[in-house]
């Protein structure tokens, strides 16, 4: 797939995804109550891994030559999996082998009504910083990391010692099992070097010592504000069907506080939530790499997540040849046009007359934040 007309929307800054590629299996507990439980083939392995979903979330907005993801390809790597990955572009993934890890990383995802549990079935092979640095002809300007506070500290120190001339913007997604209050001090040590810190609502709550997810938008806002006041420049709390709460700033922008609604408001359309948060952050990082502000970049993330949860597995890409220039469709639709309509800002015939999308996003966000705050007052 090499139709890259969307590259005109973006700067030349590249991004890298450090999360792993994983072959996933799934189990759903009896209390899992999604409207549509995915139909899974027994014994089948599915493309997974946070890095993979983040990569595809970014690929919706960036051409493949601006994205780098390392895929550890074990001796048991299925040929049909290679074919599926290459459908997103042969240059999107960098395949490597490692004699110390002869098998592809595999895992089990277990879903219940209120949480997802994850367990490795094989030894994991993590992506190394040197591999991220050298994956493309130039090191990336943005890096998405899925790791614990301890590993984050190690990566930051390794960058300082080995690649002192490289200062990427780090988009940090903490791994769920590391979100414990005993790791909070190590996490806070990293605040000054992180561009965006993004736990989901449960992970953020657990870091502060509460094992239960927040029950209102007001609680989520308080948690996000706490992490921002602790020193993170920008905090994005991913909150599933509530959307995402953002506090902070990117670059020289002033500090903002806003909610961005989920693209999929009708929960009956949700088929599989696997990878939604990763895809969200891939889209958000792509927006930042395109030179967008934090608000519009978050909306990119919401679109990427929305396109991820409406089918089993990764969103599908196809070429649209009836448009000039040729463009790309995701899940059969024009995601750029649809996202503009979603925010009430359908394209006009003249580029000169076209309103700035970030203004539409800001107006929509203000309305959504007002709705969330009204919910808080009703629940008091």
mmCIF file of C-alpha atoms in Angstrom:
data_model
loop_
_atom_site.group_PDB
_atom_site.id
_atom_site.type_symbol
_atom_site.label_atom_id
_atom_site.label_comp_id
_atom_site.label_asym_id
_atom_site.label_seq_id
_atom_site.Cartn_x
_atom_site.Cartn_y
_atom_site.Cartn_z
ATOM 1 C CA UNK A 1 0.000 0.000 0.000
ATOM 2 C CA UNK A 2 1.939 3.030 -1.240
ATOM 3 C CA UNK A 3 -0.572 5.827 -1.716
ATOM 4 C CA UNK A 4 0.858 8.635 0.358
ATOM 5 C CA UNK A 5 -1.120 11.736 -0.536
ATOM 6 C CA UNK A 6 -1.730 12.248 3.174
ATOM 7 C CA UNK A 7 1.934 13.139 3.627
ATOM 8 C CA UNK A 8 1.108 16.672 2.498
ATOM 9 C CA UNK A 9 -0.640 17.129 5.849
ATOM 10 C CA UNK A 10 2.527 16.441 7.826
ATOM 11 C CA UNK A 11 5.947 17.784 8.541
ATOM 12 C CA UNK A 12 8.982 15.612 7.877
ATOM 13 C CA UNK A 13 9.443 14.615 11.503
ATOM 14 C CA UNK A 14 9.547 10.849 11.978
ATOM 15 C CA UNK A 15 8.280 8.699 14.822
ATOM 16 C CA UNK A 16 9.145 5.329 16.314
ATOM 17 C CA UNK A 17 7.116 2.823 18.319
ATOM 18 C CA UNK A 18 9.083 0.895 20.921
ATOM 19 C CA UNK A 19 6.330 -1.511 21.955
ATOM 20 C CA UNK A 20 6.628 -5.163 21.060
ATOM 21 C CA UNK A 21 4.997 -7.213 18.347
ATOM 22 C CA UNK A 22 3.111 -10.109 19.966
ATOM 23 C CA UNK A 23 1.059 -13.027 18.708
ATOM 24 C CA UNK A 24 -2.088 -12.917 20.842
ATOM 25 C CA UNK A 25 -4.606 -15.464 22.051
ATOM 26 C CA UNK A 26 -7.828 -14.493 23.850
ATOM 27 C CA UNK A 27 -10.085 -15.672 26.646
ATOM 28 C CA UNK A 28 -13.385 -14.073 27.734
ATOM 29 C CA UNK A 29 -14.752 -14.680 31.227
ATOM 30 C CA UNK A 30 -18.445 -15.398 31.792
ATOM 31 C CA UNK A 31 -19.094 -11.905 33.184
ATOM 32 C CA UNK A 32 -17.706 -10.181 30.077
ATOM 33 C CA UNK A 33 -20.671 -8.161 28.840
ATOM 34 C CA UNK A 34 -19.616 -6.368 25.668
ATOM 35 C CA UNK A 35 -22.499 -5.981 23.253
ATOM 36 C CA UNK A 36 -20.670 -8.085 20.699
ATOM 37 C CA UNK A 37 -18.278 -10.711 22.016
ATOM 38 C CA UNK A 38 -15.649 -11.288 19.304
ATOM 39 C CA UNK A 39 -15.939 -14.535 17.393
ATOM 40 C CA UNK A 40 -12.557 -16.192 17.797
ATOM 41 C CA UNK A 41 -11.211 -19.335 16.205
ATOM 42 C CA UNK A 42 -9.964 -21.805 18.853
ATOM 43 C CA UNK A 43 -6.211 -22.143 18.696
ATOM 44 C CA UNK A 44 -5.820 -19.166 16.346
ATOM 45 C CA UNK A 45 -3.105 -16.569 16.921
ATOM 46 C CA UNK A 46 -3.825 -12.924 16.197
ATOM 47 C CA UNK A 47 -1.550 -9.990 15.461
ATOM 48 C CA UNK A 48 -1.089 -8.020 18.651
ATOM 49 C CA UNK A 49 1.271 -6.100 20.844
ATOM 50 C CA UNK A 50 0.983 -2.514 21.983
ATOM 51 C CA UNK A 51 3.633 -1.398 19.532
ATOM 52 C CA UNK A 52 1.772 -2.922 16.601
ATOM 53 C CA UNK A 53 -1.507 -1.199 17.430
ATOM 54 C CA UNK A 54 0.259 2.109 18.087
ATOM 55 C CA UNK A 55 1.998 1.794 14.725
ATOM 56 C CA UNK A 56 -1.264 1.289 12.851
ATOM 57 C CA UNK A 57 -2.863 4.148 14.807
ATOM 58 C CA UNK A 58 -0.050 6.389 13.564
ATOM 59 C CA UNK A 59 -0.124 4.937 10.037
ATOM 60 C CA UNK A 60 -3.636 6.365 9.567
ATOM 61 C CA UNK A 61 -2.097 9.851 9.576
ATOM 62 C CA UNK A 62 1.508 9.433 8.433
ATOM 63 C CA UNK A 63 3.160 7.830 5.399
ATOM 64 C CA UNK A 64 5.123 4.663 6.229
ATOM 65 C CA UNK A 65 8.539 6.183 5.567
ATOM 66 C CA UNK A 66 7.992 8.423 8.613
ATOM 67 C CA UNK A 67 7.215 5.518 10.965
ATOM 68 C CA UNK A 68 9.529 2.882 12.398
ATOM 69 C CA UNK A 69 8.616 -0.237 14.335
ATOM 70 C CA UNK A 70 10.927 -3.120 15.149
ATOM 71 C CA UNK A 71 9.368 -6.593 14.805
ATOM 72 C CA UNK A 72 11.206 -9.558 16.310
ATOM 73 C CA UNK A 73 10.537 -12.386 13.879
ATOM 74 C CA UNK A 74 11.031 -15.790 15.463
ATOM 75 C CA UNK A 75 11.467 -19.062 13.600
ATOM 76 C CA UNK A 76 7.765 -19.791 14.190
ATOM 77 C CA UNK A 77 6.551 -16.525 12.635
ATOM 78 C CA UNK A 78 3.482 -17.326 10.449
ATOM 79 C CA UNK A 79 3.818 -16.422 6.777
ATOM 80 C CA UNK A 80 0.237 -15.099 6.664
ATOM 81 C CA UNK A 81 1.162 -12.707 9.482
ATOM 82 C CA UNK A 82 4.035 -11.340 7.390
ATOM 83 C CA UNK A 83 1.642 -10.834 4.480
ATOM 84 C CA UNK A 84 -0.863 -8.978 6.653
ATOM 85 C CA UNK A 85 1.774 -6.671 8.111
ATOM 86 C CA UNK A 86 3.137 -5.857 4.678
ATOM 87 C CA UNK A 87 -0.346 -4.848 3.497
ATOM 88 C CA UNK A 88 0.217 -1.625 5.472
ATOM 89 C CA UNK A 89 3.439 -1.036 3.480
ATOM 90 C CA UNK A 90 6.596 -3.073 3.055
ATOM 91 C CA UNK A 91 8.628 -0.225 4.591
ATOM 92 C CA UNK A 92 6.564 0.217 7.760
ATOM 93 C CA UNK A 93 8.088 -2.604 9.837
ATOM 94 C CA UNK A 94 11.743 -3.465 10.361
ATOM 95 C CA UNK A 95 12.092 -7.229 10.882
ATOM 96 C CA UNK A 96 14.924 -8.574 13.011
ATOM 97 C CA UNK A 97 15.935 -11.962 14.416
ATOM 98 C CA UNK A 98 17.684 -12.711 17.681
ATOM 99 C CA UNK A 99 19.427 -16.062 18.328
ATOM 100 C CA UNK A 100 18.842 -15.597 22.064
ATOM 101 C CA UNK A 101 15.089 -15.426 21.417
ATOM 102 C CA UNK A 102 14.394 -17.999 18.690
ATOM 103 C CA UNK A 103 10.603 -17.922 19.116
ATOM 104 C CA UNK A 104 8.117 -15.126 18.454
ATOM 105 C CA UNK A 105 6.687 -13.508 21.590
ATOM 106 C CA UNK A 106 3.194 -14.854 22.420
ATOM 107 C CA UNK A 107 0.645 -13.873 25.069
ATOM 108 C CA UNK A 108 -2.833 -14.522 26.487
ATOM 109 C CA UNK A 109 -5.390 -11.704 26.921
ATOM 110 C CA UNK A 110 -8.165 -12.442 29.430
ATOM 111 C CA UNK A 111 -11.192 -10.127 29.541
ATOM 112 C CA UNK A 112 -13.730 -9.807 32.335
ATOM 113 C CA UNK A 113 -16.418 -7.180 32.759
ATOM 114 C CA UNK A 114 -14.206 -4.531 34.322
ATOM 115 C CA UNK A 115 -10.635 -5.294 33.337
ATOM 116 C CA UNK A 116 -8.186 -6.970 30.990
ATOM 117 C CA UNK A 117 -5.473 -9.290 32.271
ATOM 118 C CA UNK A 118 -2.391 -10.037 30.226
ATOM 119 C CA UNK A 119 0.176 -12.827 30.544
ATOM 120 C CA UNK A 120 3.175 -13.773 28.424
ATOM 121 C CA UNK A 121 3.276 -17.358 27.219
ATOM 122 C CA UNK A 122 6.888 -17.144 26.007
ATOM 123 C CA UNK A 123 9.923 -15.121 27.089
ATOM 124 C CA UNK A 124 9.458 -11.559 25.848
ATOM 125 C CA UNK A 125 11.960 -9.892 23.562
ATOM 126 C CA UNK A 126 11.950 -6.139 24.208
ATOM 127 C CA UNK A 127 12.961 -3.561 21.617
ATOM 128 C CA UNK A 128 16.297 -1.923 22.420
ATOM 129 C CA UNK A 129 16.998 1.804 22.249
ATOM 130 C CA UNK A 130 19.834 1.260 19.756
ATOM 131 C CA UNK A 131 17.369 -0.502 17.432
ATOM 132 C CA UNK A 132 14.965 2.433 17.651
ATOM 133 C CA UNK A 133 17.787 4.883 16.940
ATOM 134 C CA UNK A 134 18.995 3.085 13.808
ATOM 135 C CA UNK A 135 15.733 1.724 12.345
ATOM 136 C CA UNK A 136 15.513 4.475 9.707
ATOM 137 C CA UNK A 137 18.068 6.668 7.965
ATOM 138 C CA UNK A 138 17.659 9.290 10.704
ATOM 139 C CA UNK A 139 16.682 8.821 14.364
ATOM 140 C CA UNK A 140 13.039 9.601 15.163
ATOM 141 C CA UNK A 141 11.818 12.911 16.584
ATOM 142 C CA UNK A 142 9.069 11.203 18.608
ATOM 143 C CA UNK A 143 9.167 7.862 20.422
ATOM 144 C CA UNK A 144 6.208 6.008 21.948
ATOM 145 C CA UNK A 145 7.249 3.897 24.930
ATOM 146 C CA UNK A 146 5.263 1.206 26.743
ATOM 147 C CA UNK A 147 7.292 0.451 29.839
ATOM 148 C CA UNK A 148 7.595 0.582 33.615
ATOM 149 C CA UNK A 149 9.021 3.574 35.497
ATOM 150 C CA UNK A 150 12.191 1.577 36.160
ATOM 151 C CA UNK A 151 12.738 0.817 32.480
ATOM 152 C CA UNK A 152 11.842 4.390 31.545
ATOM 153 C CA UNK A 153 14.628 5.627 33.817
ATOM 154 C CA UNK A 154 17.071 3.159 32.253
ATOM 155 C CA UNK A 155 16.125 4.260 28.721
ATOM 156 C CA UNK A 156 16.517 7.950 29.553
ATOM 157 C CA UNK A 157 19.947 7.321 31.068
ATOM 158 C CA UNK A 158 20.997 5.157 28.110
ATOM 159 C CA UNK A 159 19.957 7.914 25.712
ATOM 160 C CA UNK A 160 22.011 10.445 27.690
ATOM 161 C CA UNK A 161 25.141 8.264 27.676
ATOM 162 C CA UNK A 162 25.032 6.758 24.177
ATOM 163 C CA UNK A 163 23.023 9.187 22.039
ATOM 164 C CA UNK A 164 23.607 12.598 23.600
ATOM 165 C CA UNK A 165 23.001 14.380 20.277
ATOM 166 C CA UNK A 166 19.485 12.886 20.022
ATOM 167 C CA UNK A 167 16.628 14.444 21.994
ATOM 168 C CA UNK A 168 13.347 12.824 20.964
ATOM 169 C CA UNK A 169 10.008 13.690 22.482
ATOM 170 C CA UNK A 170 8.892 10.733 24.596
ATOM 171 C CA UNK A 171 5.238 9.662 24.628
ATOM 172 C CA UNK A 172 5.010 7.378 27.669
ATOM 173 C CA UNK A 173 2.365 4.719 28.248
ATOM 174 C CA UNK A 174 3.060 2.857 31.517
ATOM 175 C CA UNK A 175 2.614 -0.914 31.497
ATOM 176 C CA UNK A 176 -0.373 -1.864 33.699
ATOM 177 C CA UNK A 177 1.496 -4.198 36.048
ATOM 178 C CA UNK A 178 3.923 -1.400 36.988
ATOM 179 C CA UNK A 179 1.169 1.011 38.049
ATOM 180 C CA UNK A 180 1.610 0.572 41.786
ATOM 181 C CA UNK A 181 2.139 3.230 44.456
ATOM 182 C CA UNK A 182 5.603 1.857 45.265
ATOM 183 C CA UNK A 183 6.678 2.847 41.721
ATOM 184 C CA UNK A 184 5.388 6.408 41.976
ATOM 185 C CA UNK A 185 8.653 7.954 43.186
ATOM 186 C CA UNK A 186 10.605 6.376 40.303
ATOM 187 C CA UNK A 187 7.932 7.611 37.895
ATOM 188 C CA UNK A 188 8.185 11.165 39.232
ATOM 189 C CA UNK A 189 11.953 11.114 38.620
ATOM 190 C CA UNK A 190 11.195 11.068 34.881
ATOM 191 C CA UNK A 191 8.728 13.961 34.709
ATOM 192 C CA UNK A 192 11.029 16.606 33.242
ATOM 193 C CA UNK A 193 11.938 14.554 30.181
ATOM 194 C CA UNK A 194 8.499 13.298 29.086
ATOM 195 C CA UNK A 195 6.435 15.148 26.462
ATOM 196 C CA UNK A 196 3.184 13.246 27.112
ATOM 197 C CA UNK A 197 2.357 10.868 29.972
ATOM 198 C CA UNK A 198 -0.716 8.728 29.271
ATOM 199 C CA UNK A 199 -2.033 6.049 31.634
ATOM 200 C CA UNK A 200 -5.618 4.882 31.434
ATOM 201 C CA UNK A 201 -7.948 5.824 34.277
ATOM 202 C CA UNK A 202 -7.371 2.618 36.275
ATOM 203 C CA UNK A 203 -3.586 2.732 35.883
ATOM 204 C CA UNK A 204 -3.494 6.378 36.974
ATOM 205 C CA UNK A 205 -5.687 5.611 39.980
ATOM 206 C CA UNK A 206 -3.577 2.597 40.995
ATOM 207 C CA UNK A 207 -0.379 4.649 40.878
ATOM 208 C CA UNK A 208 -1.918 6.939 43.495
ATOM 209 C CA UNK A 209 -2.848 4.007 45.735
ATOM 210 C CA UNK A 210 -6.493 3.479 44.771
ATOM 211 C CA UNK A 211 -7.110 -0.004 43.293
ATOM 212 C CA UNK A 212 -10.495 1.010 41.870
ATOM 213 C CA UNK A 213 -11.116 3.011 38.693
ATOM 214 C CA UNK A 214 -12.465 6.560 39.122
ATOM 215 C CA UNK A 215 -16.262 6.655 39.098
ATOM 216 C CA UNK A 216 -16.751 10.173 37.757
ATOM 217 C CA UNK A 217 -15.252 12.633 35.315
ATOM 218 C CA UNK A 218 -14.434 14.914 38.227
ATOM 219 C CA UNK A 219 -12.249 12.230 39.832
ATOM 220 C CA UNK A 220 -10.442 11.671 36.536
ATOM 221 C CA UNK A 221 -9.784 15.391 36.202
ATOM 222 C CA UNK A 222 -8.372 15.518 39.737
ATOM 223 C CA UNK A 223 -6.025 12.608 38.979
ATOM 224 C CA UNK A 224 -4.856 14.163 35.717
ATOM 225 C CA UNK A 225 -4.277 17.496 37.433
ATOM 226 C CA UNK A 226 -2.228 15.744 40.150
ATOM 227 C CA UNK A 227 0.190 14.254 37.618
ATOM 228 C CA UNK A 228 0.464 17.573 35.785
ATOM 229 C CA UNK A 229 1.227 19.416 39.027
ATOM 230 C CA UNK A 230 3.821 16.727 39.789
ATOM 231 C CA UNK A 231 5.756 17.966 36.764
ATOM 232 C CA UNK A 232 4.555 16.222 33.593
ATOM 233 C CA UNK A 233 4.220 18.737 30.764
ATOM 234 C CA UNK A 234 1.155 17.034 29.321
ATOM 235 C CA UNK A 235 -1.037 14.320 30.831
ATOM 236 C CA UNK A 236 -3.642 12.371 28.864
ATOM 237 C CA UNK A 237 -5.905 10.122 30.944
ATOM 238 C CA UNK A 238 -7.553 7.566 28.654
ATOM 239 C CA UNK A 239 -11.029 6.818 29.936
ATOM 240 C CA UNK A 240 -12.688 4.417 27.486
ATOM 241 C CA UNK A 241 -16.263 5.359 26.670
ATOM 242 C CA UNK A 242 -15.865 8.681 28.513
ATOM 243 C CA UNK A 243 -13.163 9.744 26.070
ATOM 244 C CA UNK A 244 -9.909 11.244 27.289
ATOM 245 C CA UNK A 245 -9.033 14.032 29.693
ATOM 246 C CA UNK A 246 -6.039 16.182 28.784
ATOM 247 C CA UNK A 247 -4.180 18.691 30.925
ATOM 248 C CA UNK A 248 -0.932 20.405 30.017
ATOM 249 C CA UNK A 249 0.792 21.855 27.001
ATOM 250 C CA UNK A 250 2.914 20.850 24.037
ATOM 251 C CA UNK A 251 5.828 22.962 22.881
ATOM 252 C CA UNK A 252 5.195 26.658 23.477
ATOM 253 C CA UNK A 253 1.411 26.308 23.721
ATOM 254 C CA UNK A 254 -0.298 27.535 26.904
ATOM 255 C CA UNK A 255 -1.582 25.018 29.454
ATOM 256 C CA UNK A 256 -5.014 23.637 28.539
ATOM 257 C CA UNK A 257 -7.600 21.411 30.216
ATOM 258 C CA UNK A 258 -10.153 19.642 28.056
ATOM 259 C CA UNK A 259 -12.041 16.436 27.334
ATOM 260 C CA UNK A 260 -12.058 14.815 23.909
ATOM 261 C CA UNK A 261 -15.046 12.521 23.340
ATOM 262 C CA UNK A 262 -14.667 8.998 21.966
ATOM 263 C CA UNK A 263 -15.219 8.661 18.245
ATOM 264 C CA UNK A 264 -17.520 5.695 18.899
ATOM 265 C CA UNK A 265 -20.231 6.879 21.265
ATOM 266 C CA UNK A 266 -22.590 3.988 20.559
ATOM 267 C CA UNK A 267 -21.201 1.062 22.557
ATOM 268 C CA UNK A 268 -23.158 -1.416 20.427
ATOM 269 C CA UNK A 269 -20.596 -0.724 17.668
ATOM 270 C CA UNK A 270 -17.698 -1.874 19.844
ATOM 271 C CA UNK A 271 -16.475 -5.322 18.786
ATOM 272 C CA UNK A 272 -12.990 -5.654 20.292
ATOM 273 C CA UNK A 273 -11.242 -3.153 22.569
ATOM 274 C CA UNK A 274 -7.821 -4.772 22.205
ATOM 275 C CA UNK A 275 -5.168 -2.198 21.331
ATOM 276 C CA UNK A 276 -7.479 0.815 21.524
ATOM 277 C CA UNK A 277 -5.295 2.726 23.974
ATOM 278 C CA UNK A 278 -2.125 1.928 22.034
ATOM 279 C CA UNK A 279 -3.719 2.971 18.754
ATOM 280 C CA UNK A 280 -4.946 6.160 20.421
ATOM 281 C CA UNK A 281 -1.399 7.119 21.387
ATOM 282 C CA UNK A 282 -0.069 6.257 17.943
ATOM 283 C CA UNK A 283 -2.609 8.644 16.450
ATOM 284 C CA UNK A 284 -1.857 11.311 19.043
ATOM 285 C CA UNK A 285 1.873 11.087 18.381
ATOM 286 C CA UNK A 286 1.273 11.276 14.629
ATOM 287 C CA UNK A 287 -0.730 14.449 15.201
ATOM 288 C CA UNK A 288 2.145 15.999 17.138
ATOM 289 C CA UNK A 289 4.581 14.934 14.401
ATOM 290 C CA UNK A 290 2.297 16.680 11.908
ATOM 291 C CA UNK A 291 2.757 19.892 13.864
ATOM 292 C CA UNK A 292 -0.692 19.864 15.443
ATOM 293 C CA UNK A 293 -1.437 21.208 18.900
ATOM 294 C CA UNK A 294 -2.245 18.947 21.811
ATOM 295 C CA UNK A 295 -6.003 19.248 21.312
ATOM 296 C CA UNK A 296 -6.084 18.306 17.650
ATOM 297 C CA UNK A 297 -3.456 15.590 18.158
ATOM 298 C CA UNK A 298 -5.669 14.059 20.851
ATOM 299 C CA UNK A 299 -8.532 14.059 18.373
ATOM 300 C CA UNK A 300 -6.321 12.175 15.907
ATOM 301 C CA UNK A 301 -5.844 9.638 18.674
ATOM 302 C CA UNK A 302 -9.576 9.360 19.280
ATOM 303 C CA UNK A 303 -10.163 8.615 15.597
ATOM 304 C CA UNK A 304 -7.401 5.980 15.559
ATOM 305 C CA UNK A 305 -8.895 4.285 18.624
ATOM 306 C CA UNK A 306 -12.407 4.437 17.172
ATOM 307 C CA UNK A 307 -11.312 2.683 14.001
ATOM 308 C CA UNK A 308 -9.551 0.018 16.073
ATOM 309 C CA UNK A 309 -12.486 -1.138 18.223
ATOM 310 C CA UNK A 310 -15.141 -1.671 15.547
ATOM 311 C CA UNK A 311 -13.785 -4.985 14.259
ATOM 312 C CA UNK A 312 -11.709 -7.924 15.433
ATOM 313 C CA UNK A 313 -8.025 -7.267 14.954
ATOM 314 C CA UNK A 314 -6.242 -4.412 13.253
ATOM 315 C CA UNK A 315 -8.105 -1.827 11.141
ATOM 316 C CA UNK A 316 -7.920 -2.587 7.433
ATOM 317 C CA UNK A 317 -6.344 -0.324 4.832
ATOM 318 C CA UNK A 318 -7.333 -0.188 1.153
ATOM 319 C CA UNK A 319 -6.499 2.118 -1.730
ATOM 320 C CA UNK A 320 -9.046 4.546 -3.101
ATOM 321 C CA UNK A 321 -8.365 4.933 -6.806
ATOM 322 C CA UNK A 322 -11.476 6.962 -7.705
ATOM 323 C CA UNK A 323 -10.069 10.065 -5.999
ATOM 324 C CA UNK A 324 -7.437 12.377 -7.419
ATOM 325 C CA UNK A 325 -4.851 12.073 -6.097
ATOM 326 C CA UNK A 326 -5.327 8.482 -5.004
ATOM 327 C CA UNK A 327 -5.751 8.143 -1.266
ATOM 328 C CA UNK A 328 -6.230 5.545 1.443
ATOM 329 C CA UNK A 329 -9.339 4.201 3.117
ATOM 330 C CA UNK A 330 -9.466 2.734 6.613
ATOM 331 C CA UNK A 331 -12.162 0.148 7.272
ATOM 332 C CA UNK A 332 -13.584 1.219 3.920
ATOM 333 C CA UNK A 333 -14.031 4.875 4.889
ATOM 334 C CA UNK A 334 -12.277 8.202 4.476
ATOM 335 C CA UNK A 335 -11.174 8.721 8.073
ATOM 336 C CA UNK A 336 -10.075 12.325 7.527
ATOM 337 C CA UNK A 337 -13.385 13.401 6.078
ATOM 338 C CA UNK A 338 -15.389 11.360 8.576
ATOM 339 C CA UNK A 339 -13.460 12.810 11.511
ATOM 340 C CA UNK A 340 -14.132 16.315 10.199
ATOM 341 C CA UNK A 341 -17.864 15.583 10.042
ATOM 342 C CA UNK A 342 -17.665 14.015 13.507
ATOM 343 C CA UNK A 343 -16.536 17.382 14.827
ATOM 344 C CA UNK A 344 -19.160 19.237 12.812
ATOM 345 C CA UNK A 345 -16.728 20.653 10.289
ATOM 346 C CA UNK A 346 -17.282 19.058 6.878
ATOM 347 C CA UNK A 347 -14.837 20.164 4.203
ATOM 348 C CA UNK A 348 -15.822 23.098 2.019
ATOM 349 C CA UNK A 349 -15.093 23.469 -1.660
ATOM 350 C CA UNK A 350 -12.517 26.218 -1.226
ATOM 351 C CA UNK A 351 -9.468 25.694 0.965
ATOM 352 C CA UNK A 352 -9.504 29.436 1.640
ATOM 353 C CA UNK A 353 -13.003 29.176 3.115
ATOM 354 C CA UNK A 354 -12.307 26.037 5.122
ATOM 355 C CA UNK A 355 -12.368 26.819 8.878
ATOM 356 C CA UNK A 356 -9.484 25.627 11.009
ATOM 357 C CA UNK A 357 -10.290 22.177 12.317
ATOM 358 C CA UNK A 358 -8.668 22.864 15.673
ATOM 359 C CA UNK A 359 -11.298 25.547 16.330
ATOM 360 C CA UNK A 360 -14.048 23.014 15.652
ATOM 361 C CA UNK A 361 -12.308 20.493 17.884
ATOM 362 C CA UNK A 362 -11.970 23.052 20.675
ATOM 363 C CA UNK A 363 -15.656 23.969 20.503
ATOM 364 C CA UNK A 364 -16.678 20.293 20.549
ATOM 365 C CA UNK A 365 -14.330 19.623 23.446
ATOM 366 C CA UNK A 366 -15.751 22.497 25.500
ATOM 367 C CA UNK A 367 -19.257 21.126 25.048
ATOM 368 C CA UNK A 368 -18.123 17.631 26.022
ATOM 369 C CA UNK A 369 -16.243 18.882 29.085
ATOM 370 C CA UNK A 370 -19.353 20.822 30.152
ATOM 371 C CA UNK A 371 -21.363 17.603 29.825
ATOM 372 C CA UNK A 372 -18.828 15.662 31.908
ATOM 373 C CA UNK A 373 -18.835 18.299 34.644
ATOM 374 C CA UNK A 374 -22.636 18.279 34.717
ATOM 375 C CA UNK A 375 -22.432 14.511 35.255
ATOM 376 C CA UNK A 376 -20.140 15.118 38.222
ATOM 377 C CA UNK A 377 -22.555 17.569 39.828
ATOM 378 C CA UNK A 378 -25.483 15.175 39.377
ATOM 379 C CA UNK A 379 -23.526 12.375 41.056
ATOM 380 C CA UNK A 380 -22.691 14.428 44.154
#
